[in-house]
Amino acid sequence: MKIQLSHGSGGKETQDLINSLIKKHLGNKILNKMEDSAVLKAPGKIAFTTDSFVVQPLFFPGGDIGKLALCGTVNDLAVMGAVPEHLSLSLIIEEGLDLKDLERILKSIARECQKGKFGIVCGDIKVVEKGKGDGLFINTSGIGRIKRKREMSISRVRPGHAILVNGQVGDHGASVLSRRNQLTAGASIKSDCAQLTPLIQSLLKSCCRIHAMRDATRGGLAAVANEMGSSSNVTVILQEKNIPVSRQVRGFCDLLGFSPYEMANEGKVVMAIDPRDAEKALGIMKDHALGSKAAIIGKAEKKGDFPAVMETKLGSRVILEMPGGEHLPRIC
Ligand code: MG
């Protein structure tokens, strides 16, 4: 069966879709009330974020648009030190989308909810005419609670701080690009799409002095290094030889002329840590499934001419530019 325009009309077919698919996979006490808005208790400090997902194709090795939407929103909360509690889910569906595909995506959303122990508490469904929506667009917003007193911010990187990443970079971008263009090259690369909350919470609970965190999504590692450098008025120096990149991603990028440092990730966090805690943080990450390939990849120095610089494998220093233009559209 396929999605029809009437599934977005707000009438009988919308109700049927909600009852047969949405409630079946995502139902919970708050969502099932079907009120105009979810009423939540949120004492203390909370983080709130939103993100839209237009990835093409909808399914790719290592994930799909549903898993991506959940992980993307959760990770924006996680890097602020928040534990996600409630998410919203808005679906903009193109007429003709196979109901089986929609159900597959909803199941993967449900799996992420279970993993992260949070629920979808409100949402919306719209249907647009065939040819006007590319299958499915998703918007998710999320609320998470911050228990930690010391704030983290990308404006808090100071000269001397160590820069760490929790693993190999570029997997998500390479995987989606390879699948979208049906390339043989890169066909074995899986997206790194994953919720970072458990890894980040173990680090925060260990009392490592972490001053800044950002998930390296669009624009990759290069964008985060530049954002940290610019916001904190320092120069971030990355050591190319220490940046983990898989052999497959390296080969894929060489072949197509991309930089793995500019490729999108969906399960990578870059952080600035007090140098006295860098080894300890590295050890904690390496003990974690999402951090086995973690590395100390550089440090912050006093502000120089550029916000981010790369020390190449040959020892020379080159500008690490903020990625410009749009070489990789619809990656998330
Ligand atoms: Mg982010």
mmCIF file of C-alpha atoms and ligand atoms in Angstrom:
data_model
loop_
_atom_site.group_PDB
_atom_site.id
_atom_site.type_symbol
_atom_site.label_atom_id
_atom_site.label_comp_id
_atom_site.label_asym_id
_atom_site.label_seq_id
_atom_site.Cartn_x
_atom_site.Cartn_y
_atom_site.Cartn_z
ATOM 1 C CA MET A 1 0.000 0.000 0.000
ATOM 2 C CA LYS A 2 1.091 3.540 -0.701
ATOM 3 C CA ILE A 3 0.698 6.851 1.089
ATOM 4 C CA GLN A 4 -2.144 8.926 -0.383
ATOM 5 C CA LEU A 5 -2.829 12.638 -0.084
ATOM 6 C CA SER A 6 -5.773 11.783 2.187
ATOM 7 C CA HIS A 7 -3.320 10.377 4.781
ATOM 8 C CA GLY A 8 -2.400 13.994 5.475
ATOM 9 C CA SER A 9 -5.911 15.413 5.464
ATOM 10 C CA GLY A 10 -6.410 15.264 9.212
ATOM 11 C CA GLY A 11 -9.488 13.092 8.769
ATOM 12 C CA LYS A 12 -10.242 9.395 8.841
ATOM 13 C CA GLU A 13 -7.184 8.240 6.826
ATOM 14 C CA THR A 14 -4.833 10.277 9.037
ATOM 15 C CA GLN A 15 -6.380 8.678 12.115
ATOM 16 C CA ASP A 16 -6.007 5.240 10.553
ATOM 17 C CA LEU A 17 -2.334 5.910 9.820
ATOM 18 C CA ILE A 18 -1.747 7.154 13.374
ATOM 19 C CA ASN A 19 -3.497 4.157 14.907
ATOM 20 C CA SER A 20 -2.081 1.494 12.624
ATOM 21 C CA LEU A 21 1.526 2.681 12.413
ATOM 22 C CA ILE A 22 2.464 5.614 14.642
ATOM 23 C CA LYS A 23 0.868 4.447 17.891
ATOM 24 C CA LYS A 24 1.802 0.854 17.146
ATOM 25 C CA HIS A 25 5.515 1.633 17.040
ATOM 26 C CA LEU A 26 5.908 4.881 18.947
ATOM 27 C CA GLY A 27 2.952 4.960 21.329
ATOM 28 C CA ASN A 28 3.488 6.045 24.930
ATOM 29 C CA LYS A 29 1.431 7.605 27.739
ATOM 30 C CA ILE A 30 1.974 11.188 26.618
ATOM 31 C CA LEU A 31 1.710 10.662 22.844
ATOM 32 C CA ASN A 32 -1.377 8.463 23.110
ATOM 33 C CA LYS A 33 -3.345 11.296 24.720
ATOM 34 C CA MET A 34 -3.283 12.957 21.272
ATOM 35 C CA GLU A 35 -3.621 16.437 22.760
ATOM 36 C CA ASP A 36 -2.664 19.556 20.810
ATOM 37 C CA SER A 37 0.591 19.695 22.697
ATOM 38 C CA ALA A 38 2.458 17.458 25.085
ATOM 39 C CA VAL A 39 2.449 18.693 28.675
ATOM 40 C CA LEU A 40 5.800 18.012 30.326
ATOM 41 C CA LYS A 41 7.471 18.554 33.654
ATOM 42 C CA ALA A 42 10.912 20.032 33.212
ATOM 43 C CA PRO A 43 12.491 21.394 36.371
ATOM 44 C CA GLY A 44 16.101 22.592 36.374
ATOM 45 C CA LYS A 45 18.265 23.339 33.389
ATOM 46 C CA ILE A 46 17.105 21.973 30.048
ATOM 47 C CA ALA A 47 18.543 21.951 26.535
ATOM 48 C CA PHE A 48 16.201 22.314 23.557
ATOM 49 C CA THR A 49 17.102 21.755 19.913
ATOM 50 C CA THR A 50 15.562 21.124 16.497
ATOM 51 C CA ASP A 51 16.766 19.711 13.195
ATOM 52 C CA SER A 52 15.341 18.744 9.794
ATOM 53 C CA PHE A 53 16.409 15.749 7.734
ATOM 54 C CA VAL A 54 16.265 15.548 3.946
ATOM 55 C CA VAL A 55 18.830 12.809 3.310
ATOM 56 C CA GLN A 56 18.799 11.028 -0.057
ATOM 57 C CA PRO A 57 18.533 8.044 -0.284
ATOM 58 C CA LEU A 58 16.179 7.300 2.631
ATOM 59 C CA PHE A 59 18.035 4.041 3.377
ATOM 60 C CA PHE A 60 21.817 3.721 3.404
ATOM 61 C CA PRO A 61 24.359 1.300 4.908
ATOM 62 C CA GLY A 62 24.320 1.751 8.680
ATOM 63 C CA GLY A 63 21.015 3.600 8.916
ATOM 64 C CA ASP A 64 18.023 5.353 7.421
ATOM 65 C CA ILE A 65 16.394 8.786 7.640
ATOM 66 C CA GLY A 66 14.556 7.790 10.847
ATOM 67 C CA LYS A 67 17.610 6.642 12.762
ATOM 68 C CA LEU A 68 19.487 9.676 11.439
ATOM 69 C CA ALA A 69 16.774 12.111 12.582
ATOM 70 C CA LEU A 70 16.768 10.703 16.096
ATOM 71 C CA CYS A 71 20.544 10.439 16.451
ATOM 72 C CA GLY A 72 21.072 13.912 14.993
ATOM 73 C CA THR A 73 18.754 15.590 17.472
ATOM 74 C CA VAL A 74 19.934 13.485 20.417
ATOM 75 C CA ASN A 75 23.579 14.278 19.648
ATOM 76 C CA ASP A 76 22.934 18.030 19.581
ATOM 77 C CA LEU A 77 21.527 17.643 23.101
ATOM 78 C CA ALA A 78 24.285 15.253 24.198
ATOM 79 C CA VAL A 79 27.158 17.576 23.279
ATOM 80 C CA MET A 80 25.653 20.225 25.542
ATOM 81 C CA GLY A 81 25.800 17.710 28.392
ATOM 82 C CA ALA A 82 22.078 16.967 28.246
ATOM 83 C CA VAL A 83 20.346 13.602 28.490
ATOM 84 C CA PRO A 84 17.410 13.517 26.038
ATOM 85 C CA GLU A 85 13.979 13.087 27.616
ATOM 86 C CA HIS A 86 11.343 13.988 25.028
ATOM 87 C CA LEU A 87 11.383 14.303 21.260
ATOM 88 C CA SER A 88 8.908 15.514 18.664
ATOM 89 C CA LEU A 89 8.529 13.975 15.226
ATOM 90 C CA SER A 90 7.128 15.706 12.145
ATOM 91 C CA LEU A 91 6.796 13.748 8.949
ATOM 92 C CA ILE A 92 6.401 15.418 5.561
ATOM 93 C CA ILE A 93 5.592 12.491 3.292
ATOM 94 C CA GLU A 94 5.424 12.409 -0.491
ATOM 95 C CA GLU A 95 2.300 10.860 -1.946
ATOM 96 C CA GLY A 96 3.163 7.366 -3.188
ATOM 97 C CA LEU A 97 5.684 6.454 -0.480
ATOM 98 C CA ASP A 98 5.379 2.767 0.228
ATOM 99 C CA LEU A 99 3.768 2.104 3.613
ATOM 100 C CA LYS A 100 6.286 -0.690 4.153
ATOM 101 C CA ASP A 101 9.140 1.808 3.833
ATOM 102 C CA LEU A 102 7.411 4.175 6.247
ATOM 103 C CA GLU A 103 6.935 1.342 8.728
ATOM 104 C CA ARG A 104 10.582 0.316 8.406
ATOM 105 C CA ILE A 105 11.605 3.894 9.217
ATOM 106 C CA LEU A 106 9.183 4.109 12.176
ATOM 107 C CA LYS A 107 10.580 0.846 13.553
ATOM 108 C CA SER A 108 14.064 2.225 13.421
ATOM 109 C CA ILE A 109 12.858 5.396 15.208
ATOM 110 C CA ALA A 110 11.265 3.174 17.883
ATOM 111 C CA ARG A 111 14.555 1.286 18.324
ATOM 112 C CA GLU A 112 16.412 4.553 18.934
ATOM 113 C CA CYS A 113 13.766 5.664 21.451
ATOM 114 C CA GLN A 114 14.236 2.411 23.365
ATOM 115 C CA LYS A 115 17.996 2.681 23.227
ATOM 116 C CA GLY A 116 17.974 6.252 24.533
ATOM 117 C CA LYS A 117 15.099 5.682 27.004
ATOM 118 C CA PHE A 118 13.068 8.656 25.773
ATOM 119 C CA GLY A 119 9.792 8.945 23.904
ATOM 120 C CA ILE A 120 8.229 10.778 20.988
ATOM 121 C CA VAL A 121 5.681 12.961 22.784
ATOM 122 C CA CYS A 122 4.206 15.009 19.936
ATOM 123 C CA GLY A 123 4.277 15.123 16.188
ATOM 124 C CA ASP A 124 2.615 15.882 12.909
ATOM 125 C CA ILE A 125 1.973 14.302 9.523
ATOM 126 C CA LYS A 126 1.647 16.166 6.238
ATOM 127 C CA VAL A 127 1.446 14.675 2.776
ATOM 128 C CA VAL A 128 2.584 16.547 -0.351
ATOM 129 C CA GLU A 129 1.766 15.658 -3.964
ATOM 130 C CA LYS A 130 3.831 13.157 -5.905
ATOM 131 C CA GLY A 131 6.983 14.758 -7.261
ATOM 132 C CA LYS A 132 7.057 17.466 -4.580
ATOM 133 C CA GLY A 133 8.685 15.697 -1.639
ATOM 134 C CA ASP A 134 11.334 13.100 -2.515
ATOM 135 C CA GLY A 135 9.831 10.357 -0.348
ATOM 136 C CA LEU A 136 10.079 11.722 3.151
ATOM 137 C CA PHE A 137 11.370 14.705 5.090
ATOM 138 C CA ILE A 138 11.575 14.553 8.886
ATOM 139 C CA ASN A 139 11.809 17.271 11.495
ATOM 140 C CA THR A 140 12.636 16.392 15.082
ATOM 141 C CA SER A 141 12.956 18.607 18.136
ATOM 142 C CA GLY A 142 14.277 17.428 21.457
ATOM 143 C CA ILE A 143 14.401 18.388 25.096
ATOM 144 C CA GLY A 144 17.100 17.102 27.411
ATOM 145 C CA ARG A 145 18.017 17.686 31.025
ATOM 146 C CA ILE A 146 21.415 19.052 32.013
ATOM 147 C CA LYS A 147 22.604 17.918 35.433
ATOM 148 C CA ARG A 148 26.132 19.203 35.169
ATOM 149 C CA LYS A 149 26.986 22.556 36.775
ATOM 150 C CA ARG A 150 29.914 23.597 34.625
ATOM 151 C CA GLU A 151 28.742 24.749 31.222
ATOM 152 C CA MET A 152 30.371 23.598 28.011
ATOM 153 C CA SER A 153 30.561 25.909 25.018
ATOM 154 C CA ILE A 154 32.564 26.115 21.821
ATOM 155 C CA SER A 155 33.600 29.581 22.980
ATOM 156 C CA ARG A 156 35.452 28.044 25.953
ATOM 157 C CA VAL A 157 38.457 26.559 24.177
ATOM 158 C CA ARG A 158 41.696 27.965 25.608
ATOM 159 C CA PRO A 159 45.335 27.744 24.455
ATOM 160 C CA GLY A 160 46.760 24.449 25.688
ATOM 161 C CA HIS A 161 43.499 22.482 25.594
ATOM 162 C CA ALA A 162 43.803 19.083 23.960
ATOM 163 C CA ILE A 163 41.464 18.301 21.040
ATOM 164 C CA LEU A 164 40.026 14.779 20.924
ATOM 165 C CA VAL A 165 37.680 12.871 18.646
ATOM 166 C CA ASN A 166 35.943 9.590 19.457
ATOM 167 C CA GLY A 167 36.858 7.735 16.250
ATOM 168 C CA GLN A 168 37.284 7.565 12.495
ATOM 169 C CA VAL A 169 35.926 10.517 10.552
ATOM 170 C CA GLY A 170 34.057 10.733 7.256
ATOM 171 C CA ASP A 171 32.083 7.466 7.372
ATOM 172 C CA HIS A 172 28.565 8.928 7.111
ATOM 173 C CA GLY A 173 29.296 11.248 4.186
ATOM 174 C CA ALA A 174 31.154 8.575 2.238
ATOM 175 C CA SER A 175 28.469 5.965 2.885
ATOM 176 C CA VAL A 176 25.520 8.142 1.763
ATOM 177 C CA LEU A 177 27.371 9.487 -1.245
ATOM 178 C CA SER A 178 28.413 6.030 -2.380
ATOM 179 C CA ARG A 179 24.883 4.623 -2.023
ATOM 180 C CA ARG A 180 23.217 7.637 -3.651
ATOM 181 C CA ASN A 181 25.383 7.382 -6.763
ATOM 182 C CA GLN A 182 25.461 3.578 -6.673
ATOM 183 C CA LEU A 183 29.236 3.610 -6.731
ATOM 184 C CA THR A 184 31.201 0.422 -6.307
ATOM 185 C CA ALA A 185 33.826 2.488 -4.545
ATOM 186 C CA GLY A 186 32.785 2.983 -0.950
ATOM 187 C CA ALA A 187 29.981 0.415 -1.135
ATOM 188 C CA SER A 188 31.300 -1.290 2.012
ATOM 189 C CA ILE A 189 31.414 1.922 4.060
ATOM 190 C CA LYS A 190 28.740 2.106 6.762
ATOM 191 C CA SER A 191 27.416 5.323 8.253
ATOM 192 C CA ASP A 192 28.596 5.938 11.828
ATOM 193 C CA CYS A 193 25.085 7.159 12.755
ATOM 194 C CA ALA A 194 24.719 6.581 16.540
ATOM 195 C CA GLN A 195 23.548 8.224 19.760
ATOM 196 C CA LEU A 196 26.491 9.723 21.610
ATOM 197 C CA THR A 197 24.785 10.206 24.980
ATOM 198 C CA PRO A 198 26.231 7.127 26.771
ATOM 199 C CA LEU A 199 29.805 7.908 25.685
ATOM 200 C CA ILE A 200 29.507 11.588 26.577
ATOM 201 C CA GLN A 201 27.822 10.913 29.920
ATOM 202 C CA SER A 202 30.616 8.487 30.945
ATOM 203 C CA LEU A 203 33.136 11.204 30.172
ATOM 204 C CA LEU A 204 31.230 13.860 32.092
ATOM 205 C CA LYS A 205 30.717 11.586 35.103
ATOM 206 C CA SER A 206 34.452 10.895 35.223
ATOM 207 C CA CYS A 207 34.980 14.586 36.074
ATOM 208 C CA CYS A 208 37.261 15.132 33.095
ATOM 209 C CA ARG A 209 37.594 18.863 32.659
ATOM 210 C CA ILE A 210 35.837 19.121 29.296
ATOM 211 C CA HIS A 211 35.319 22.685 28.134
ATOM 212 C CA ALA A 212 33.766 22.285 24.685
ATOM 213 C CA MET A 213 32.061 19.616 22.636
ATOM 214 C CA ARG A 214 30.509 19.638 19.196
ATOM 215 C CA ASP A 215 29.286 16.799 17.010
ATOM 216 C CA ALA A 216 31.058 16.863 13.659
ATOM 217 C CA THR A 217 28.131 16.605 11.221
ATOM 218 C CA ARG A 218 27.911 18.608 7.963
ATOM 219 C CA GLY A 219 31.285 20.168 7.177
ATOM 220 C CA GLY A 220 32.974 17.431 9.200
ATOM 221 C CA LEU A 221 35.982 17.816 11.434
ATOM 222 C CA ALA A 222 37.218 20.837 9.446
ATOM 223 C CA ALA A 223 34.054 22.832 10.209
ATOM 224 C CA VAL A 224 34.178 22.052 13.957
ATOM 225 C CA ALA A 225 37.882 22.982 14.197
ATOM 226 C CA ASN A 226 37.104 26.300 12.519
ATOM 227 C CA GLU A 227 34.041 26.958 14.669
ATOM 228 C CA MET A 228 35.985 26.252 17.856
ATOM 229 C CA GLY A 229 38.878 28.449 16.743
ATOM 230 C CA SER A 230 36.647 31.362 15.702
ATOM 231 C CA SER A 231 34.263 31.276 18.673
ATOM 232 C CA SER A 232 37.050 30.931 21.241
ATOM 233 C CA ASN A 233 39.581 33.262 19.623
ATOM 234 C CA VAL A 234 42.272 30.607 19.450
ATOM 235 C CA THR A 235 43.911 28.602 16.673
ATOM 236 C CA VAL A 236 43.080 24.909 16.636
ATOM 237 C CA ILE A 237 46.053 22.898 15.383
ATOM 238 C CA LEU A 238 45.247 19.388 14.173
ATOM 239 C CA GLN A 239 47.935 16.732 13.629
ATOM 240 C CA GLU A 240 47.021 14.930 10.420
ATOM 241 C CA LYS A 241 48.894 11.756 11.398
ATOM 242 C CA ASN A 242 46.736 11.391 14.513
ATOM 243 C CA ILE A 243 43.319 11.847 12.864
ATOM 244 C CA PRO A 244 41.633 8.450 12.527
ATOM 245 C CA VAL A 245 40.300 7.759 9.020
ATOM 246 C CA SER A 246 39.445 4.261 7.790
ATOM 247 C CA ARG A 247 41.331 2.847 4.814
ATOM 248 C CA GLN A 248 38.054 2.640 2.852
ATOM 249 C CA VAL A 249 37.088 6.277 3.487
ATOM 250 C CA ARG A 250 40.620 7.433 2.700
ATOM 251 C CA GLY A 251 40.529 5.520 -0.604
ATOM 252 C CA PHE A 252 37.035 6.754 -1.451
ATOM 253 C CA CYS A 253 38.006 10.384 -0.821
ATOM 254 C CA ASP A 254 41.254 10.076 -2.815
ATOM 255 C CA LEU A 255 39.315 8.661 -5.734
ATOM 256 C CA LEU A 256 36.661 11.393 -5.786
ATOM 257 C CA GLY A 257 38.808 14.311 -4.701
ATOM 258 C CA PHE A 258 37.119 14.910 -1.333
ATOM 259 C CA SER A 259 38.744 15.584 2.000
ATOM 260 C CA PRO A 260 37.774 13.101 4.740
ATOM 261 C CA TYR A 261 38.073 15.986 7.198
ATOM 262 C CA GLU A 262 35.189 17.757 5.436
ATOM 263 C CA MET A 263 32.981 14.679 5.193
ATOM 264 C CA ALA A 264 29.893 14.489 7.399
ATOM 265 C CA ASN A 265 29.733 12.263 10.477
ATOM 266 C CA GLU A 266 26.695 11.313 12.548
ATOM 267 C CA GLY A 267 28.346 9.678 15.540
ATOM 268 C CA LYS A 268 31.472 11.716 16.119
ATOM 269 C CA VAL A 269 32.144 14.288 18.791
ATOM 270 C CA VAL A 270 35.100 16.663 18.864
ATOM 271 C CA MET A 271 36.047 18.012 22.298
ATOM 272 C CA ALA A 272 38.440 20.407 23.953
ATOM 273 C CA ILE A 273 39.795 19.067 27.239
ATOM 274 C CA ASP A 274 42.198 20.260 29.904
ATOM 275 C CA PRO A 275 45.525 18.665 28.833
ATOM 276 C CA ARG A 276 45.902 17.069 32.304
ATOM 277 C CA ASP A 277 42.732 15.021 31.626
ATOM 278 C CA ALA A 278 43.336 14.167 27.961
ATOM 279 C CA GLU A 279 44.819 10.684 28.511
ATOM 280 C CA LYS A 280 42.154 9.810 31.067
ATOM 281 C CA ALA A 281 39.376 10.891 28.665
ATOM 282 C CA LEU A 282 41.005 8.926 25.853
ATOM 283 C CA GLY A 283 41.059 5.806 28.043
ATOM 284 C CA ILE A 284 37.374 6.183 28.951
ATOM 285 C CA MET A 285 36.429 6.580 25.291
ATOM 286 C CA LYS A 286 38.503 3.606 24.191
ATOM 287 C CA ASP A 287 36.615 1.421 26.673
ATOM 288 C CA HIS A 288 33.370 2.419 24.994
ATOM 289 C CA ALA A 289 31.932 0.832 21.839
ATOM 290 C CA LEU A 290 31.613 4.249 20.180
ATOM 291 C CA GLY A 291 35.142 5.310 21.111
ATOM 292 C CA SER A 292 37.409 2.351 20.380
ATOM 293 C CA LYS A 293 39.257 4.375 17.727
ATOM 294 C CA ALA A 294 39.321 7.614 19.739
ATOM 295 C CA ALA A 295 42.414 9.802 19.463
ATOM 296 C CA ILE A 296 44.024 12.985 20.687
ATOM 297 C CA ILE A 297 44.199 14.830 17.382
ATOM 298 C CA GLY A 298 45.576 18.242 18.255
ATOM 299 C CA LYS A 299 45.548 21.188 20.580
ATOM 300 C CA ALA A 300 44.518 24.809 20.805
ATOM 301 C CA GLU A 301 47.147 27.522 20.610
ATOM 302 C CA LYS A 302 47.140 31.283 21.046
ATOM 303 C CA LYS A 303 45.229 32.936 18.222
ATOM 304 C CA GLY A 304 47.304 33.040 15.037
ATOM 305 C CA ASP A 305 46.314 34.146 11.541
ATOM 306 C CA PHE A 306 43.701 31.407 11.085
ATOM 307 C CA PRO A 307 41.140 29.687 13.327
ATOM 308 C CA ALA A 308 42.254 26.199 12.248
ATOM 309 C CA VAL A 309 45.526 24.809 10.938
ATOM 310 C CA MET A 310 46.582 21.302 9.982
ATOM 311 C CA GLU A 311 50.061 19.950 10.604
ATOM 312 C CA THR A 312 50.461 17.559 7.671
ATOM 313 C CA LYS A 313 52.094 14.149 7.789
ATOM 314 C CA LEU A 314 55.193 15.778 6.251
ATOM 315 C CA GLY A 315 55.384 18.266 9.103
ATOM 316 C CA SER A 316 54.317 21.440 7.286
ATOM 317 C CA ARG A 317 51.454 23.581 8.513
ATOM 318 C CA VAL A 318 48.571 24.337 6.113
ATOM 319 C CA ILE A 319 45.367 26.286 6.606
ATOM 320 C CA LEU A 320 42.452 24.011 7.454
ATOM 321 C CA GLU A 321 39.727 25.894 5.663
ATOM 322 C CA MET A 322 36.099 26.154 6.638
ATOM 323 C CA PRO A 323 34.363 24.013 3.997
ATOM 324 C CA GLY A 324 32.617 26.280 1.476
ATOM 325 C CA GLY A 325 30.055 25.777 -1.281
ATOM 326 C CA GLU A 326 27.873 22.696 -1.345
ATOM 327 C CA HIS A 327 29.634 19.630 -2.699
ATOM 328 C CA LEU A 328 27.570 17.167 -0.722
ATOM 329 C CA PRO A 329 23.890 18.169 -0.636
ATOM 330 C CA ARG A 330 21.221 16.097 1.154
ATOM 331 C CA ILE A 331 23.688 14.304 3.398
ATOM 332 C CA CYS A 332 21.513 14.573 6.519
HETATM 333 MG MG MG B 1 25.551 19.790 16.269
#
